Amino acid sequence: MEILIQPSKQEACALGARWIARLLRAKPNAVLGLATGSTPVLLYQELIRLHREEGLDFQAVTTFNLDEYLGLAPTHLASYHHFMRENLFRHINICEKNTHIPDGLTTDVPDTCRKYEDQIQAAGGIDLQILGIGGDGHIGFNEPGSSLASRTRIKTLTERTRQDNAPFFDSPNEIPRHVLTMGVGTIMDAREIVLLAFGETKAQTLAAAVEGPVTASVPASILQFHEKATFLVDEAAATHLKRADYYRWVDANKPKWQQV
Ligand code: GLP
């Protein structure tokens, strides 16, 4: 596990984008796991800039998104299909057929979820998974209490998560109660994971995930078991980390070959 504390979320996202760019230059047909929410927006803007100004090529890249609301059409303004199209896909040269997001309009949930897992397998697995973290420690939409071995499936949102996501909907009644999400086990299969967390509101949850016990009550804590998980955070999100000074020391003293 590595914790990289950056002065600001802008700098954290610039570093995250360089991280992805390094992977794509080494492996142009890499498979990326992508996240939604407000956290990765700046990261995607930086990727778009790298594409426009430095020719970062997405032509052979495949993507799998973590989750989608059940019952929302891809055209719905709060759907994650819409989010990804507007915040990333339509600005880069990715082939639409290579982008995957769970189908929120499916009429056969178990079949859709099984096929999503199969598609990830068929693509060779996820090379790098980007994650945010929910205020209650969820990753994807794996709410507290999710099995740490879970696979892609339906989940019921907590009232807290529904309220957190309320600003994206016109009225509270519109916020779906159900979602499709990669499971915790699906996420853990990624060869590398980068979790982004910014702002004071994430500080307590981040500390619980990084320095607390591994528990299904804080699904992000399972990343302590991942061989290659990095937490890319800003100063505000790092305020509750007990070992923050050590993480800074490690970063400042990295051998040159380890630096991005
Ligand atoms: C939603 C998404 C998560 C995301 C979380 C945090 O629940 N399904 O993938 O990490 O929100 O959102 P934000 O980045 O807006 O704080």
CSV table of C-alpha atoms and ligand atoms in Angstrom, one decimal:
chain,number,residue,atom,x,y,z
A,1,MET,CA,0.0,0.0,0.0
A,2,GLU,CA,1.2,3.5,-0.8
A,3,ILE,CA,-0.3,6.8,0.4
A,4,LEU,CA,0.7,9.8,-1.7
A,5,ILE,CA,-0.3,13.1,-0.1
A,6,GLN,CA,-0.4,15.9,-2.6
A,7,PRO,CA,-0.8,19.7,-1.8
A,8,SER,CA,-4.1,19.9,-3.8
A,9,LYS,CA,-6.5,17.8,-5.7
A,10,GLN,CA,-5.3,19.5,-8.9
A,11,GLU,CA,-1.8,18.1,-8.2
A,12,ALA,CA,-3.1,14.7,-7.2
A,13,CYS,CA,-5.1,14.5,-10.4
A,14,ALA,CA,-2.2,15.6,-12.5
A,15,LEU,CA,-0.1,12.8,-10.9
A,16,GLY,CA,-3.0,10.3,-11.4
A,17,ALA,CA,-3.2,11.2,-15.1
A,18,ARG,CA,0.6,10.8,-15.5
A,19,TRP,CA,0.2,7.4,-13.9
A,20,ILE,CA,-2.4,6.4,-16.4
A,21,ALA,CA,-0.4,7.9,-19.3
A,22,ARG,CA,2.7,5.9,-18.3
A,23,LEU,CA,0.6,2.7,-18.4
A,24,LEU,CA,-0.9,3.5,-21.8
A,25,ARG,CA,2.5,4.3,-23.3
A,26,ALA,CA,3.8,1.0,-22.0
A,27,LYS,CA,0.6,-0.9,-22.9
A,28,PRO,CA,-1.5,0.9,-25.6
A,29,ASN,CA,-4.3,-1.7,-25.3
A,30,ALA,CA,-4.5,-1.5,-21.5
A,31,VAL,CA,-7.8,-2.2,-19.7
A,32,LEU,CA,-8.9,0.6,-17.4
A,33,GLY,CA,-11.4,0.4,-14.6
A,34,LEU,CA,-13.2,3.8,-14.3
A,35,ALA,CA,-15.1,5.6,-11.6
A,36,THR,CA,-17.7,8.3,-11.5
A,37,GLY,CA,-18.7,10.9,-8.9
A,38,SER,CA,-17.1,14.4,-8.4
A,39,THR,CA,-13.7,13.0,-7.4
A,40,PRO,CA,-12.3,11.8,-10.8
A,41,VAL,CA,-13.6,14.8,-12.8
A,42,LEU,CA,-10.3,16.7,-12.7
A,43,LEU,CA,-8.4,13.5,-13.4
A,44,TYR,CA,-10.5,13.0,-16.6
A,45,GLN,CA,-9.9,16.7,-17.6
A,46,GLU,CA,-6.2,16.1,-17.3
A,47,LEU,CA,-6.4,13.0,-19.4
A,48,ILE,CA,-8.3,15.0,-22.0
A,49,ARG,CA,-5.5,17.6,-21.9
A,50,LEU,CA,-2.8,15.0,-22.3
A,51,HIS,CA,-4.8,13.5,-25.3
A,52,ARG,CA,-5.1,16.9,-27.0
A,53,GLU,CA,-1.7,18.4,-26.2
A,54,GLU,CA,0.6,15.3,-26.0
A,55,GLY,CA,-1.3,12.9,-28.2
A,56,LEU,CA,-2.1,10.4,-25.4
A,57,ASP,CA,-3.8,7.6,-27.4
A,58,PHE,CA,-6.9,5.8,-26.3
A,59,GLN,CA,-7.6,4.1,-29.6
A,60,ALA,CA,-6.8,0.6,-28.3
A,61,VAL,CA,-7.9,1.1,-24.7
A,62,THR,CA,-10.7,-0.8,-23.2
A,63,THR,CA,-12.7,0.5,-20.2
A,64,PHE,CA,-15.0,-1.0,-17.6
A,65,ASN,CA,-17.0,1.3,-15.3
A,66,LEU,CA,-17.7,0.3,-11.7
A,67,ASP,CA,-21.4,0.9,-11.6
A,68,GLU,CA,-24.7,2.3,-12.8
A,69,TYR,CA,-28.1,3.1,-11.4
A,70,LEU,CA,-30.8,0.6,-12.1
A,71,GLY,CA,-33.7,2.0,-14.1
A,72,LEU,CA,-31.8,4.9,-15.6
A,73,ALA,CA,-31.5,5.2,-19.4
A,74,PRO,CA,-28.1,6.0,-20.7
A,75,THR,CA,-29.4,9.4,-21.8
A,76,HIS,CA,-30.6,10.3,-18.3
A,77,LEU,CA,-28.5,13.3,-17.1
A,78,ALA,CA,-27.7,11.5,-13.8
A,79,SER,CA,-26.8,8.2,-15.4
A,80,TYR,CA,-23.1,7.1,-15.3
A,81,HIS,CA,-23.4,6.5,-19.0
A,82,HIS,CA,-24.1,10.2,-19.5
A,83,PHE,CA,-21.4,11.2,-17.0
A,84,MET,CA,-18.7,9.2,-18.7
A,85,ARG,CA,-19.7,10.4,-22.2
A,86,GLU,CA,-19.6,14.1,-21.1
A,87,ASN,CA,-16.6,14.0,-18.8
A,88,LEU,CA,-14.3,11.8,-20.8
A,89,PHE,CA,-15.3,9.6,-23.7
A,90,ARG,CA,-16.5,12.2,-26.2
A,91,HIS,CA,-13.3,14.2,-25.7
A,92,ILE,CA,-10.8,11.4,-26.5
A,93,ASN,CA,-10.2,8.9,-29.3
A,94,ILE,CA,-11.7,5.9,-27.5
A,95,CYS,CA,-13.7,3.4,-29.5
A,96,GLU,CA,-17.3,3.3,-28.1
A,97,LYS,CA,-17.4,-0.4,-28.5
A,98,ASN,CA,-14.5,-0.7,-26.1
A,99,THR,CA,-16.2,1.1,-23.3
A,100,HIS,CA,-18.4,-0.8,-20.9
A,101,ILE,CA,-20.8,0.4,-18.2
A,102,PRO,CA,-23.4,-1.9,-16.5
A,103,ASP,CA,-26.8,-1.7,-18.3
A,104,GLY,CA,-29.1,0.1,-16.0
A,105,LEU,CA,-32.1,-0.8,-18.2
A,106,THR,CA,-31.6,-4.6,-18.1
A,107,THR,CA,-34.6,-6.8,-17.5
A,108,ASP,CA,-32.4,-9.7,-16.5
A,109,VAL,CA,-30.1,-8.5,-13.7
A,110,PRO,CA,-28.3,-11.8,-12.9
A,111,ASP,CA,-27.5,-12.4,-16.6
A,112,THR,CA,-26.3,-8.9,-17.2
A,113,CYS,CA,-24.0,-9.1,-14.1
A,114,ARG,CA,-22.6,-12.5,-15.1
A,115,LYS,CA,-21.9,-11.2,-18.6
A,116,TYR,CA,-20.2,-8.1,-17.2
A,117,GLU,CA,-17.8,-10.3,-15.3
A,118,ASP,CA,-17.3,-12.5,-18.4
A,119,GLN,CA,-16.5,-9.4,-20.5
A,120,ILE,CA,-13.8,-8.3,-18.0
A,121,GLN,CA,-12.3,-11.7,-18.1
A,122,ALA,CA,-12.4,-11.8,-21.9
A,123,ALA,CA,-10.6,-8.5,-22.0
A,124,GLY,CA,-7.8,-10.0,-20.0
A,125,GLY,CA,-8.7,-8.4,-16.6
A,126,ILE,CA,-8.4,-4.8,-15.5
A,127,ASP,CA,-4.8,-3.4,-15.5
A,128,LEU,CA,-5.6,-0.3,-13.5
A,129,GLN,CA,-8.7,0.5,-11.5
A,130,ILE,CA,-9.5,4.1,-10.5
A,131,LEU,CA,-11.7,4.4,-7.4
A,132,GLY,CA,-13.3,7.1,-5.4
A,133,ILE,CA,-14.6,6.5,-1.9
A,134,GLY,CA,-18.1,7.1,-0.6
A,135,GLY,CA,-18.6,9.0,2.7
A,136,ASP,CA,-19.4,5.7,4.4
A,137,GLY,CA,-16.3,3.9,2.9
A,138,HIS,CA,-18.0,2.3,-0.1
A,139,ILE,CA,-16.2,1.6,-3.3
A,140,GLY,CA,-18.1,1.4,-6.5
A,141,PHE,CA,-21.6,1.1,-4.9
A,142,ASN,CA,-20.5,-1.6,-2.5
A,143,GLU,CA,-22.1,-0.3,0.6
A,144,PRO,CA,-20.9,-1.2,4.2
A,145,GLY,CA,-21.8,-4.8,4.8
A,146,SER,CA,-21.0,-5.9,1.3
A,147,SER,CA,-19.2,-9.2,1.0
A,148,LEU,CA,-15.5,-8.6,0.6
A,149,ALA,CA,-15.6,-11.5,-2.0
A,150,SER,CA,-18.6,-10.1,-3.9
A,151,ARG,CA,-18.9,-10.0,-7.7
A,152,THR,CA,-20.9,-7.7,-10.0
A,153,ARG,CA,-24.5,-7.7,-8.8
A,154,ILE,CA,-27.5,-5.6,-7.7
A,155,LYS,CA,-27.1,-3.5,-4.5
A,156,THR,CA,-29.6,-1.4,-2.5
A,157,LEU,CA,-28.2,2.0,-1.7
A,158,THR,CA,-28.1,3.3,1.9
A,159,GLU,CA,-30.2,6.4,2.5
A,160,ARG,CA,-26.9,8.3,3.1
A,161,THR,CA,-25.6,7.5,-0.3
A,162,ARG,CA,-28.9,8.4,-1.9
A,163,GLN,CA,-28.7,11.8,-0.2
A,164,ASP,CA,-25.0,12.3,-1.1
A,165,ASN,CA,-26.0,11.8,-4.8
A,166,ALA,CA,-29.2,13.9,-4.5
A,167,PRO,CA,-27.7,17.0,-6.2
A,168,PHE,CA,-27.6,15.1,-9.5
A,169,PHE,CA,-31.3,14.5,-9.5
A,170,ASP,CA,-34.3,16.9,-10.0
A,171,SER,CA,-36.3,15.5,-7.1
A,172,PRO,CA,-35.5,13.2,-4.1
A,173,ASN,CA,-38.1,10.7,-5.4
A,174,GLU,CA,-36.1,10.2,-8.6
A,175,ILE,CA,-33.0,8.9,-6.9
A,176,PRO,CA,-32.9,5.2,-7.6
A,177,ARG,CA,-32.8,2.7,-4.7
A,178,HIS,CA,-31.0,0.0,-6.7
A,179,VAL,CA,-27.8,-0.1,-8.6
A,180,LEU,CA,-25.6,-2.5,-10.5
A,181,THR,CA,-22.0,-2.6,-9.2
A,182,MET,CA,-18.8,-4.5,-9.7
A,183,GLY,CA,-18.3,-6.5,-6.5
A,184,VAL,CA,-15.5,-5.9,-4.0
A,185,GLY,CA,-13.9,-9.2,-5.3
A,186,THR,CA,-14.2,-7.9,-8.9
A,187,ILE,CA,-12.4,-4.7,-7.9
A,188,MET,CA,-9.7,-6.6,-6.0
A,189,ASP,CA,-8.9,-8.6,-9.1
A,190,ALA,CA,-7.5,-5.5,-10.8
A,191,ARG,CA,-3.7,-5.7,-11.2
A,192,GLU,CA,-3.3,-2.2,-9.8
A,193,ILE,CA,-5.7,0.1,-7.9
A,194,VAL,CA,-5.5,3.9,-7.5
A,195,LEU,CA,-8.0,5.4,-5.0
A,196,LEU,CA,-8.6,9.1,-5.1
A,197,ALA,CA,-9.9,11.0,-2.0
A,198,PHE,CA,-10.1,14.8,-1.7
A,199,GLY,CA,-11.4,17.2,0.9
A,200,GLU,CA,-12.1,17.2,4.6
A,201,THR,CA,-15.4,15.3,4.2
A,202,LYS,CA,-13.4,12.2,3.2
A,203,ALA,CA,-10.7,12.4,6.0
A,204,GLN,CA,-12.3,10.1,8.6
A,205,THR,CA,-13.4,7.5,6.1
A,206,LEU,CA,-10.0,7.5,4.4
A,207,ALA,CA,-8.2,7.0,7.8
A,208,ALA,CA,-10.6,4.1,8.6
A,209,ALA,CA,-9.8,2.5,5.2
A,210,VAL,CA,-6.0,2.9,5.4
A,211,GLU,CA,-5.3,2.6,9.1
A,212,GLY,CA,-8.3,0.9,10.6
A,213,PRO,CA,-9.2,-2.8,10.7
A,214,VAL,CA,-10.1,-4.6,7.4
A,215,THR,CA,-13.8,-5.0,7.6
A,216,ALA,CA,-16.9,-5.2,5.4
A,217,SER,CA,-18.2,-2.2,7.4
A,218,VAL,CA,-15.6,-0.1,5.5
A,219,PRO,CA,-15.4,-1.8,2.1
A,220,ALA,CA,-12.4,0.3,1.0
A,221,SER,CA,-10.4,-1.2,3.9
A,222,ILE,CA,-10.0,-4.4,1.8
A,223,LEU,CA,-7.5,-2.5,-0.3
A,224,GLN,CA,-5.0,-3.3,2.6
A,225,PHE,CA,-5.0,-6.8,1.1
A,226,HIS,CA,-4.2,-5.6,-2.4
A,227,GLU,CA,-0.6,-6.1,-3.6
A,228,LYS,CA,-0.6,-2.8,-5.5
A,229,ALA,CA,-3.0,-0.2,-4.1
A,230,THR,CA,-2.2,3.5,-4.0
A,231,PHE,CA,-4.2,6.2,-2.2
A,232,LEU,CA,-3.8,9.5,-4.0
A,233,VAL,CA,-5.1,12.1,-1.7
A,234,ASP,CA,-4.9,15.9,-0.9
A,235,GLU,CA,-3.9,17.5,2.3
A,236,ALA,CA,-7.5,18.0,3.5
A,237,ALA,CA,-8.3,14.3,3.1
A,238,ALA,CA,-5.1,13.3,4.9
A,239,THR,CA,-5.8,15.2,8.2
A,240,HIS,CA,-6.9,12.1,10.1
A,241,LEU,CA,-4.1,9.8,9.0
A,242,LYS,CA,-1.9,8.9,12.0
A,243,ARG,CA,1.1,8.0,9.9
A,244,ALA,CA,0.8,11.0,7.5
A,245,ASP,CA,4.4,12.1,8.2
A,246,TYR,CA,5.8,8.7,7.5
A,247,TYR,CA,3.9,8.6,4.2
A,248,ARG,CA,5.4,12.0,3.2
A,249,TRP,CA,8.8,10.8,4.2
A,250,VAL,CA,8.5,7.6,2.1
A,251,ASP,CA,7.4,9.7,-0.9
A,252,ALA,CA,10.2,12.2,-0.5
A,253,ASN,CA,12.8,9.5,-0.3
A,254,LYS,CA,11.7,7.3,-3.2
A,255,PRO,CA,14.5,5.9,-5.4
A,256,LYS,CA,14.4,7.6,-8.8
A,257,TRP,CA,13.2,4.5,-10.6
A,258,GLN,CA,10.1,4.5,-8.5
A,259,GLN,CA,9.0,8.1,-9.2
A,260,VAL,CA,6.2,8.9,-11.7
B,1,GLP,C1,-20.8,7.2,-5.8
B,1,GLP,C2,-20.0,6.3,-6.8
B,1,GLP,C3,-18.6,6.0,-6.3
B,1,GLP,C4,-17.9,7.2,-5.8
B,1,GLP,C5,-18.7,7.9,-4.7
B,1,GLP,C6,-18.1,9.1,-4.1
B,1,GLP,O1,-21.3,6.4,-4.8
B,1,GLP,N1,-20.7,5.1,-7.1
B,1,GLP,O2,-17.9,5.3,-7.3
B,1,GLP,O3,-16.6,6.9,-5.3
B,1,GLP,O4,-20.0,8.2,-5.2
B,1,GLP,O5,-18.6,10.2,-4.8
B,1,GLP,P1,-17.8,11.6,-4.9
B,1,GLP,O6,-16.6,11.4,-5.7
B,1,GLP,O7,-18.7,12.6,-5.6
B,1,GLP,O8,-17.5,12.0,-3.5
